[in-house]
Amino acid sequence: MKLGLGLGVNSITSQKIGAGFTGILDEYSGAAAAYSVRRLSSSYTDGLIRVRRSSDDTEQDIGFDSNGDLDSTALLAFVGTGGTDNGFVTTWYDQSGNGNDATNATESEQPLIVDGGSVAQFDGINAVEFNGTSHELAASLSLSTTAFSSFSVAGTDGAAGTNAQAIFGSNATAFYSQIRSYDLETRISTSPILTLDDDIGNNPNQMQLFASINGTSAGNQYIDGTIGNQSPLDTSSSGGISETSVYIGSVNGQRYLGGGISEIIIFDSDQSSNRTGMETNINDHFDIYS
Amino acid sequence: MAWYIGTREEVEQYNQKVNEAKAYKGSITSNWANPKPHPTDEYFAIVACGGVEPDEESSLRFVEALGEDWFATEELP
């Protein structure tokens, strides 16, 4: 039971704390921020998301079930199962322990988690739905680093074409991870420009696992565990990131993502040695690729 | 997604009207929408809220969707 978040009911139902649960952040610690539709850490016992229901605009935290998955039963009990019942994410809680919750107080900008009485899914996977025109969530996330790693489970509704669609980002000229022209592009610097481009095909309408690693001497990107076939730019002279906020589903009001996001884990460190282990953990849970 | 188009003042007035009608009950949500400027800054758009009409004297124009001219093309690196 979580108490004290203002008006309305706030119960987090069905969570079974401890009992041998091991999350990805128990195995790979040190994340700067972590958002998911599953539980990521045994020490995390609060809600995964806070949801506003369309029927009366009240809000409630929704936690996880005994498997660590989003508690769909509690979610639909709160939002409803009718064709006009929609649930919107007002807060995507940070499970890293750093308190970098991603929120949006503006109704028309909140992404969906219940669509017409059913839990929102993208490519058969529970996901927060972004509409490509206005949906975004913002977190106060301070990053000042050249070493950077991110793991995202996301997909786009259609061909990204030349218009970029951001999974997350702060600044269109400094820091983002986006899909454009079927590439994964991650920019981690203002000057000199560092872009970890990639020529692996991003597949529209398909959930994929995107991993970006900027290490001490080189950077690489991976889609569904496969490394990009375009050599990344030299990262050794990167100016690095210096940001105080990050947006999910956009880059601060532009490059909106049309699609779904199930998980984003961000590190201000080089996770090269943990990459395959993290990818395996994520894929084992979401069953993204074979 | 339907929108209203007008001056900044008009779309802000519409947003205020929706906020008053909604009287949000949640602890996070407190605002209906933010005005979206046209790339030329001549007009602004705001998402239309079903069941809330602009004031009679308002000259806001209703459209079912925004045209492509509302979305500036970026020069990306």
Tab-separated table of C-alpha atoms in Angstrom:
chain	number	residue	atom	x	y	z
A	1	MET	CA	0.000	0.000	0.000
A	2	LYS	CA	1.351	3.354	-1.025
A	3	LEU	CA	-0.032	6.315	0.822
A	4	GLY	CA	-0.039	10.042	0.583
A	5	LEU	CA	-0.094	10.979	-3.098
A	6	GLY	CA	-2.909	13.452	-2.891
A	7	LEU	CA	-6.534	12.855	-3.747
A	8	GLY	CA	-8.249	9.634	-4.543
A	9	VAL	CA	-7.283	6.082	-3.917
A	10	ASN	CA	-3.683	5.125	-4.148
A	11	SER	CA	-3.468	1.474	-3.428
A	12	ILE	CA	-0.910	-0.626	-5.225
A	13	THR	CA	-2.401	-4.036	-5.484
A	14	SER	CA	-1.216	-7.595	-5.842
A	15	GLN	CA	2.474	-7.022	-5.384
A	16	LYS	CA	4.396	-9.717	-3.584
A	17	ILE	CA	7.516	-8.238	-2.171
A	18	GLY	CA	10.712	-10.230	-1.872
A	19	ALA	CA	9.996	-13.952	-2.124
A	20	GLY	CA	13.060	-14.643	-4.200
A	21	PHE	CA	12.414	-12.039	-6.844
A	22	THR	CA	15.521	-10.949	-8.747
A	23	GLY	CA	15.257	-8.094	-11.193
A	24	ILE	CA	17.577	-6.886	-13.909
A	25	LEU	CA	18.772	-4.017	-11.690
A	26	ASP	CA	19.705	-6.505	-8.975
A	27	GLU	CA	22.066	-8.168	-11.431
A	28	TYR	CA	23.243	-4.985	-13.146
A	29	SER	CA	23.198	-2.087	-10.714
A	30	GLY	CA	23.994	1.584	-11.067
A	31	ALA	CA	21.299	2.775	-13.477
A	32	ALA	CA	20.733	6.524	-13.606
A	33	ALA	CA	17.075	6.001	-14.484
A	34	ALA	CA	14.898	2.997	-15.257
A	35	TYR	CA	11.317	2.902	-16.545
A	36	SER	CA	9.402	-0.236	-17.357
A	37	VAL	CA	6.082	-2.043	-17.431
A	38	ARG	CA	7.724	-4.707	-15.290
A	39	ARG	CA	9.408	-4.688	-11.908
A	40	LEU	CA	13.168	-4.216	-12.286
A	41	SER	CA	14.538	-4.525	-8.767
A	42	SER	CA	13.788	-6.508	-5.630
A	43	SER	CA	14.190	-3.322	-3.609
A	44	TYR	CA	11.543	-1.516	-5.663
A	45	THR	CA	8.109	-1.948	-4.095
A	46	ASP	CA	6.098	1.063	-5.298
A	47	GLY	CA	3.937	1.589	-8.365
A	48	LEU	CA	5.235	1.136	-11.891
A	49	ILE	CA	2.992	3.858	-13.299
A	50	ARG	CA	0.398	6.357	-12.159
A	51	VAL	CA	-2.731	6.295	-14.305
A	52	ARG	CA	-5.526	8.790	-14.984
A	53	ARG	CA	-8.759	7.178	-16.100
A	54	SER	CA	-10.916	8.822	-18.745
A	55	SER	CA	-14.215	8.227	-16.978
A	56	ASP	CA	-13.678	10.786	-14.221
A	57	ASP	CA	-10.015	11.914	-14.436
A	58	THR	CA	-9.093	10.411	-11.061
A	59	GLU	CA	-5.639	8.867	-10.745
A	60	GLN	CA	-4.179	5.782	-9.112
A	61	ASP	CA	-0.798	4.094	-8.865
A	62	ILE	CA	-0.598	0.677	-10.517
A	63	GLY	CA	1.993	-1.806	-9.347
A	64	PHE	CA	3.077	-5.262	-10.405
A	65	ASP	CA	1.684	-8.746	-10.026
A	66	SER	CA	3.322	-11.808	-8.485
A	67	ASN	CA	5.397	-12.294	-11.635
A	68	GLY	CA	6.660	-8.738	-11.593
A	69	ASP	CA	4.530	-7.770	-14.593
A	70	LEU	CA	2.287	-4.734	-14.744
A	71	ASP	CA	-0.763	-5.553	-12.639
A	72	SER	CA	-3.278	-5.707	-15.470
A	73	THR	CA	-6.061	-6.835	-13.174
A	74	ALA	CA	-5.725	-3.790	-10.951
A	75	LEU	CA	-5.237	-1.536	-13.957
A	76	LEU	CA	-8.421	-2.626	-15.711
A	77	ALA	CA	-10.372	-2.687	-12.450
A	78	PHE	CA	-9.490	0.974	-12.031
A	79	VAL	CA	-9.864	2.186	-15.630
A	80	GLY	CA	-12.673	-0.091	-16.797
A	81	THR	CA	-13.091	-2.557	-19.625
A	82	GLY	CA	-15.640	-0.760	-21.787
A	83	GLY	CA	-14.905	0.387	-25.295
A	84	THR	CA	-14.663	4.010	-24.209
A	85	ASP	CA	-12.518	3.375	-21.123
A	86	ASN	CA	-9.023	4.764	-21.585
A	87	GLY	CA	-6.147	5.053	-19.124
A	88	PHE	CA	-3.341	7.556	-19.465
A	89	VAL	CA	0.105	7.537	-17.855
A	90	THR	CA	0.596	10.635	-15.721
A	91	THR	CA	3.798	9.283	-14.156
A	92	TRP	CA	6.225	6.566	-15.208
A	93	TYR	CA	8.095	5.840	-12.015
A	94	ASP	CA	11.871	5.591	-11.976
A	95	GLN	CA	12.865	2.244	-10.465
A	96	SER	CA	16.572	3.070	-10.215
A	97	GLY	CA	16.181	4.575	-6.766
A	98	ASN	CA	17.218	8.014	-7.985
A	99	GLY	CA	13.713	9.474	-8.016
A	100	ASN	CA	13.803	10.552	-11.656
A	101	ASP	CA	10.099	9.949	-12.236
A	102	ALA	CA	8.795	10.934	-15.672
A	103	THR	CA	5.548	12.892	-15.537
A	104	ASN	CA	3.186	15.069	-17.542
A	105	ALA	CA	0.488	17.183	-15.923
A	106	THR	CA	-1.133	18.076	-19.253
A	107	GLU	CA	-3.952	15.711	-20.205
A	108	SER	CA	-3.623	15.835	-23.992
A	109	GLU	CA	0.087	15.014	-23.764
A	110	GLN	CA	-0.233	11.895	-21.602
A	111	PRO	CA	0.431	8.562	-23.353
A	112	LEU	CA	-1.983	5.624	-23.118
A	113	ILE	CA	-1.734	2.438	-21.137
A	114	VAL	CA	-5.370	1.357	-21.470
A	115	ASP	CA	-6.912	1.722	-24.910
A	116	GLY	CA	-10.639	1.064	-25.196
A	117	GLY	CA	-10.831	-1.154	-22.125
A	118	SER	CA	-7.737	-3.262	-22.911
A	119	VAL	CA	-4.149	-2.976	-21.735
A	120	ALA	CA	-2.210	-1.183	-24.462
A	121	GLN	CA	0.139	-3.443	-26.377
A	122	PHE	CA	2.612	-2.940	-29.166
A	123	ASP	CA	3.453	-6.001	-31.223
A	124	GLY	CA	1.796	-8.128	-28.544
A	125	ILE	CA	3.831	-6.665	-25.668
A	126	ASN	CA	2.423	-4.465	-22.908
A	127	ALA	CA	3.611	-0.965	-23.743
A	128	VAL	CA	2.980	2.698	-23.099
A	129	GLU	CA	1.446	4.072	-26.329
A	130	PHE	CA	2.661	7.376	-27.773
A	131	ASN	CA	0.613	9.106	-30.488
A	132	GLY	CA	3.393	10.736	-32.513
A	133	THR	CA	1.971	14.237	-32.211
A	134	SER	CA	1.741	15.326	-28.581
A	135	HIS	CA	2.529	12.564	-26.103
A	136	GLU	CA	5.626	12.871	-23.928
A	137	LEU	CA	6.756	12.428	-20.334
A	138	ALA	CA	9.480	14.503	-18.695
A	139	ALA	CA	11.934	13.659	-15.929
A	140	SER	CA	14.486	15.707	-14.047
A	141	LEU	CA	17.490	13.594	-14.869
A	142	SER	CA	20.917	15.128	-14.434
A	143	LEU	CA	23.516	13.599	-16.710
A	144	SER	CA	27.056	14.839	-17.025
A	145	THR	CA	29.071	12.112	-18.596
A	146	THR	CA	30.857	10.847	-21.661
A	147	ALA	CA	30.380	7.200	-20.722
A	148	PHE	CA	26.797	6.294	-21.483
A	149	SER	CA	24.659	3.221	-22.009
A	150	SER	CA	20.966	2.757	-22.703
A	151	PHE	CA	18.665	-0.188	-23.273
A	152	SER	CA	15.220	0.494	-24.754
A	153	VAL	CA	12.330	-1.744	-25.710
A	154	ALA	CA	10.357	0.266	-28.249
A	155	GLY	CA	8.720	0.264	-31.648
A	156	THR	CA	7.262	2.677	-34.184
A	157	ASP	CA	3.837	2.487	-35.826
A	158	GLY	CA	5.130	3.100	-39.306
A	159	ALA	CA	8.212	3.752	-41.315
A	160	ALA	CA	10.248	6.380	-39.568
A	161	GLY	CA	11.332	7.823	-42.902
A	162	THR	CA	13.421	10.924	-42.674
A	163	ASN	CA	11.379	12.266	-39.781
A	164	ALA	CA	13.027	11.331	-36.528
A	165	GLN	CA	11.043	9.676	-33.745
A	166	ALA	CA	12.635	9.890	-30.336
A	167	ILE	CA	12.563	7.109	-27.771
A	168	PHE	CA	14.032	9.591	-25.314
A	169	GLY	CA	16.018	12.790	-25.407
A	170	SER	CA	16.740	16.147	-23.892
A	171	ASN	CA	17.966	18.397	-26.606
A	172	ALA	CA	17.788	18.145	-30.387
A	173	THR	CA	21.379	19.240	-30.692
A	174	ALA	CA	22.906	17.389	-27.789
A	175	PHE	CA	21.266	14.269	-26.421
A	176	TYR	CA	18.748	11.833	-27.838
A	177	SER	CA	18.112	8.279	-28.929
A	178	GLN	CA	15.848	8.188	-31.953
A	179	ILE	CA	14.743	6.166	-34.945
A	180	ARG	CA	15.150	7.790	-38.357
A	181	SER	CA	15.348	6.305	-41.830
A	182	TYR	CA	15.227	2.855	-40.246
A	183	ASP	CA	18.369	3.660	-38.247
A	184	LEU	CA	18.936	3.969	-34.555
A	185	GLU	CA	20.643	7.287	-33.897
A	186	THR	CA	21.977	8.249	-30.505
A	187	ARG	CA	23.621	11.586	-29.951
A	188	ILE	CA	25.612	12.117	-26.817
A	189	SER	CA	27.352	15.413	-27.274
A	190	THR	CA	27.026	19.001	-28.429
A	191	SER	CA	30.537	19.603	-29.595
A	192	PRO	CA	32.165	17.833	-31.211
A	193	ILE	CA	29.128	16.085	-32.606
A	194	LEU	CA	28.990	12.468	-31.647
A	195	THR	CA	26.335	10.389	-33.297
A	196	LEU	CA	26.257	6.666	-32.937
A	197	ASP	CA	24.581	5.966	-36.229
A	198	ASP	CA	23.536	2.567	-37.342
A	199	ASP	CA	22.545	0.893	-40.558
A	200	ILE	CA	20.689	-2.058	-39.120
A	201	GLY	CA	17.105	-2.050	-40.202
A	202	ASN	CA	14.559	-0.827	-37.737
A	203	ASN	CA	11.323	-2.625	-38.521
A	204	PRO	CA	8.110	-0.613	-38.276
A	205	ASN	CA	5.278	-2.135	-36.259
A	206	GLN	CA	7.729	-4.442	-34.533
A	207	MET	CA	8.934	-4.159	-30.954
A	208	GLN	CA	12.724	-4.145	-30.844
A	209	LEU	CA	15.500	-3.962	-28.282
A	210	PHE	CA	17.782	-0.996	-28.847
A	211	ALA	CA	21.108	-0.837	-27.011
A	212	SER	CA	23.530	2.086	-27.230
A	213	ILE	CA	26.925	1.938	-25.567
A	214	ASN	CA	29.372	4.811	-25.487
A	215	GLY	CA	32.520	3.531	-23.848
A	216	THR	CA	35.840	5.122	-23.089
A	217	SER	CA	37.296	4.665	-26.555
A	218	ALA	CA	34.484	3.618	-28.840
A	219	GLY	CA	30.745	3.451	-29.167
A	220	ASN	CA	28.460	0.839	-30.616
A	221	GLN	CA	24.783	0.276	-31.112
A	222	TYR	CA	22.776	-2.892	-31.285
A	223	ILE	CA	19.275	-3.757	-32.444
A	224	ASP	CA	17.960	-7.073	-31.142
A	225	GLY	CA	21.476	-8.018	-30.107
A	226	THR	CA	23.062	-7.409	-33.501
A	227	ILE	CA	25.764	-4.787	-33.768
A	228	GLY	CA	25.404	-1.955	-36.247
A	229	ASN	CA	27.320	-2.377	-39.459
A	230	GLN	CA	28.352	1.231	-39.761
A	231	SER	CA	31.432	2.170	-37.817
A	232	PRO	CA	30.597	4.655	-35.120
A	233	LEU	CA	32.414	7.919	-34.943
A	234	ASP	CA	35.392	8.175	-32.678
A	235	THR	CA	34.169	8.883	-29.199
A	236	SER	CA	37.442	9.632	-27.513
A	237	SER	CA	37.132	13.398	-27.851
A	238	SER	CA	33.437	13.590	-27.106
A	239	GLY	CA	32.194	16.537	-25.164
A	240	GLY	CA	29.709	14.238	-23.526
A	241	ILE	CA	26.284	14.878	-22.100
A	242	SER	CA	25.444	17.751	-19.828
A	243	GLU	CA	21.699	17.695	-19.346
A	244	THR	CA	19.279	18.213	-16.491
A	245	SER	CA	16.146	16.688	-17.963
A	246	VAL	CA	15.070	13.931	-20.286
A	247	TYR	CA	11.839	13.411	-22.223
A	248	ILE	CA	10.356	10.035	-23.054
A	249	GLY	CA	8.635	9.817	-26.444
A	250	SER	CA	10.014	13.110	-27.735
A	251	VAL	CA	12.908	15.499	-27.614
A	252	ASN	CA	11.332	18.304	-25.632
A	253	GLY	CA	8.257	18.874	-27.758
A	254	GLN	CA	9.569	17.666	-31.105
A	255	ARG	CA	10.411	14.390	-32.847
A	256	TYR	CA	7.395	12.730	-31.223
A	257	LEU	CA	7.363	8.933	-31.268
A	258	GLY	CA	4.352	7.208	-32.771
A	259	GLY	CA	4.487	3.747	-31.262
A	260	GLY	CA	5.099	1.956	-28.003
A	261	ILE	CA	7.732	1.870	-25.304
A	262	SER	CA	7.932	-0.908	-22.714
A	263	GLU	CA	11.258	-0.233	-21.034
A	264	ILE	CA	14.095	2.297	-20.906
A	265	ILE	CA	17.170	1.822	-18.711
A	266	ILE	CA	19.819	4.546	-18.783
A	267	PHE	CA	23.320	4.374	-17.302
A	268	ASP	CA	25.872	7.163	-17.013
A	269	SER	CA	28.556	4.517	-17.366
A	270	ASP	CA	29.993	2.049	-19.858
A	271	GLN	CA	27.972	-1.167	-19.704
A	272	SER	CA	29.846	-2.977	-22.483
A	273	SER	CA	30.723	-5.881	-20.238
A	274	ASN	CA	27.096	-6.276	-19.140
A	275	ARG	CA	25.444	-5.698	-22.499
A	276	THR	CA	24.792	-9.267	-23.547
A	277	GLY	CA	23.590	-10.198	-20.085
A	278	MET	CA	21.166	-7.305	-20.004
A	279	GLU	CA	19.931	-8.020	-23.514
A	280	THR	CA	19.314	-11.642	-22.551
A	281	ASN	CA	17.415	-10.627	-19.446
A	282	ILE	CA	15.247	-8.172	-21.394
A	283	ASN	CA	14.598	-10.559	-24.272
A	284	ASP	CA	13.833	-13.454	-21.950
A	285	HIS	CA	11.145	-11.346	-20.337
A	286	PHE	CA	9.583	-9.607	-23.347
A	287	ASP	CA	10.297	-12.302	-25.982
A	288	ILE	CA	11.252	-9.711	-28.581
A	289	TYR	CA	13.474	-11.710	-30.916
A	290	SER	CA	14.698	-15.266	-31.419
B	1	MET	CA	-7.078	14.379	-33.253
B	2	ALA	CA	-9.210	17.511	-33.666
B	3	TRP	CA	-7.878	20.987	-33.008
B	4	TYR	CA	-8.947	24.615	-32.747
B	5	ILE	CA	-6.848	27.245	-34.498
B	6	GLY	CA	-6.681	30.908	-33.589
B	7	THR	CA	-4.609	33.515	-31.796
B	8	ARG	CA	-2.583	32.658	-28.714
B	9	GLU	CA	-5.085	34.525	-26.545
B	10	GLU	CA	-8.015	32.621	-28.037
B	11	VAL	CA	-6.478	29.170	-27.588
B	12	GLU	CA	-5.388	30.023	-24.049
B	13	GLN	CA	-8.945	31.132	-23.244
B	14	TYR	CA	-10.250	27.854	-24.625
B	15	ASN	CA	-7.759	25.893	-22.540
B	16	GLN	CA	-8.856	27.757	-19.429
B	17	LYS	CA	-12.467	26.950	-20.199
B	18	VAL	CA	-11.661	23.244	-20.530
B	19	ASN	CA	-9.666	23.275	-17.289
B	20	GLU	CA	-12.615	24.816	-15.456
B	21	ALA	CA	-14.989	22.257	-16.959
B	22	LYS	CA	-12.680	19.370	-16.105
B	23	ALA	CA	-11.915	20.401	-12.516
B	24	TYR	CA	-9.203	17.767	-12.384
B	25	LYS	CA	-9.370	15.426	-9.416
B	26	GLY	CA	-5.998	13.732	-9.735
B	27	SER	CA	-2.806	14.767	-7.999
B	28	ILE	CA	-0.748	15.078	-11.188
B	29	THR	CA	-3.022	16.227	-13.991
B	30	SER	CA	-3.870	19.929	-13.852
B	31	ASN	CA	-4.022	21.172	-17.425
B	32	TRP	CA	-5.863	20.246	-20.619
B	33	ALA	CA	-3.355	21.224	-23.324
B	34	ASN	CA	-0.561	23.567	-24.278
B	35	PRO	CA	-0.885	25.928	-27.259
B	36	LYS	CA	1.004	24.691	-30.298
B	37	PRO	CA	2.534	27.507	-32.341
B	38	HIS	CA	2.530	27.368	-36.113
B	39	PRO	CA	6.128	27.407	-37.411
B	40	THR	CA	5.514	30.947	-38.672
B	41	ASP	CA	4.151	31.971	-35.237
B	42	GLU	CA	1.137	33.531	-36.968
B	43	TYR	CA	-1.376	31.135	-35.443
B	44	PHE	CA	-1.705	28.748	-32.566
B	45	ALA	CA	-3.545	25.459	-32.263
B	46	ILE	CA	-4.957	23.639	-29.288
B	47	VAL	CA	-6.370	20.136	-29.006
B	48	ALA	CA	-10.175	20.164	-29.048
B	49	CYS	CA	-11.894	18.701	-26.018
B	50	GLY	CA	-15.096	16.813	-26.716
B	51	GLY	CA	-18.064	18.451	-25.047
B	52	VAL	CA	-16.390	21.808	-24.534
B	53	GLU	CA	-17.111	24.420	-27.204
B	54	PRO	CA	-15.314	27.763	-27.540
B	55	ASP	CA	-17.164	30.864	-26.375
B	56	GLU	CA	-19.683	32.162	-28.918
B	57	GLU	CA	-17.678	35.304	-29.599
B	58	SER	CA	-14.504	33.294	-30.223
B	59	SER	CA	-13.227	33.069	-33.783
B	60	LEU	CA	-11.421	29.781	-33.210
B	61	ARG	CA	-11.545	27.535	-36.272
B	62	PHE	CA	-12.187	23.803	-35.863
B	63	VAL	CA	-10.136	21.310	-37.901
B	64	GLU	CA	-10.128	17.517	-37.772
B	65	ALA	CA	-6.339	17.406	-38.060
B	66	LEU	CA	-3.442	19.793	-38.450
B	67	GLY	CA	-1.911	20.137	-41.891
B	68	GLU	CA	1.685	19.226	-42.571
B	69	ASP	CA	2.595	22.919	-42.527
B	70	TRP	CA	2.199	22.813	-38.728
B	71	PHE	CA	5.132	20.440	-38.420
B	72	ALA	CA	8.409	22.085	-39.319
B	73	THR	CA	10.907	20.025	-41.249
B	74	GLU	CA	14.169	19.774	-39.369
B	75	GLU	CA	17.616	19.849	-40.814
B	76	LEU	CA	19.184	16.885	-39.064
B	77	PRO	CA	22.885	16.075	-38.929
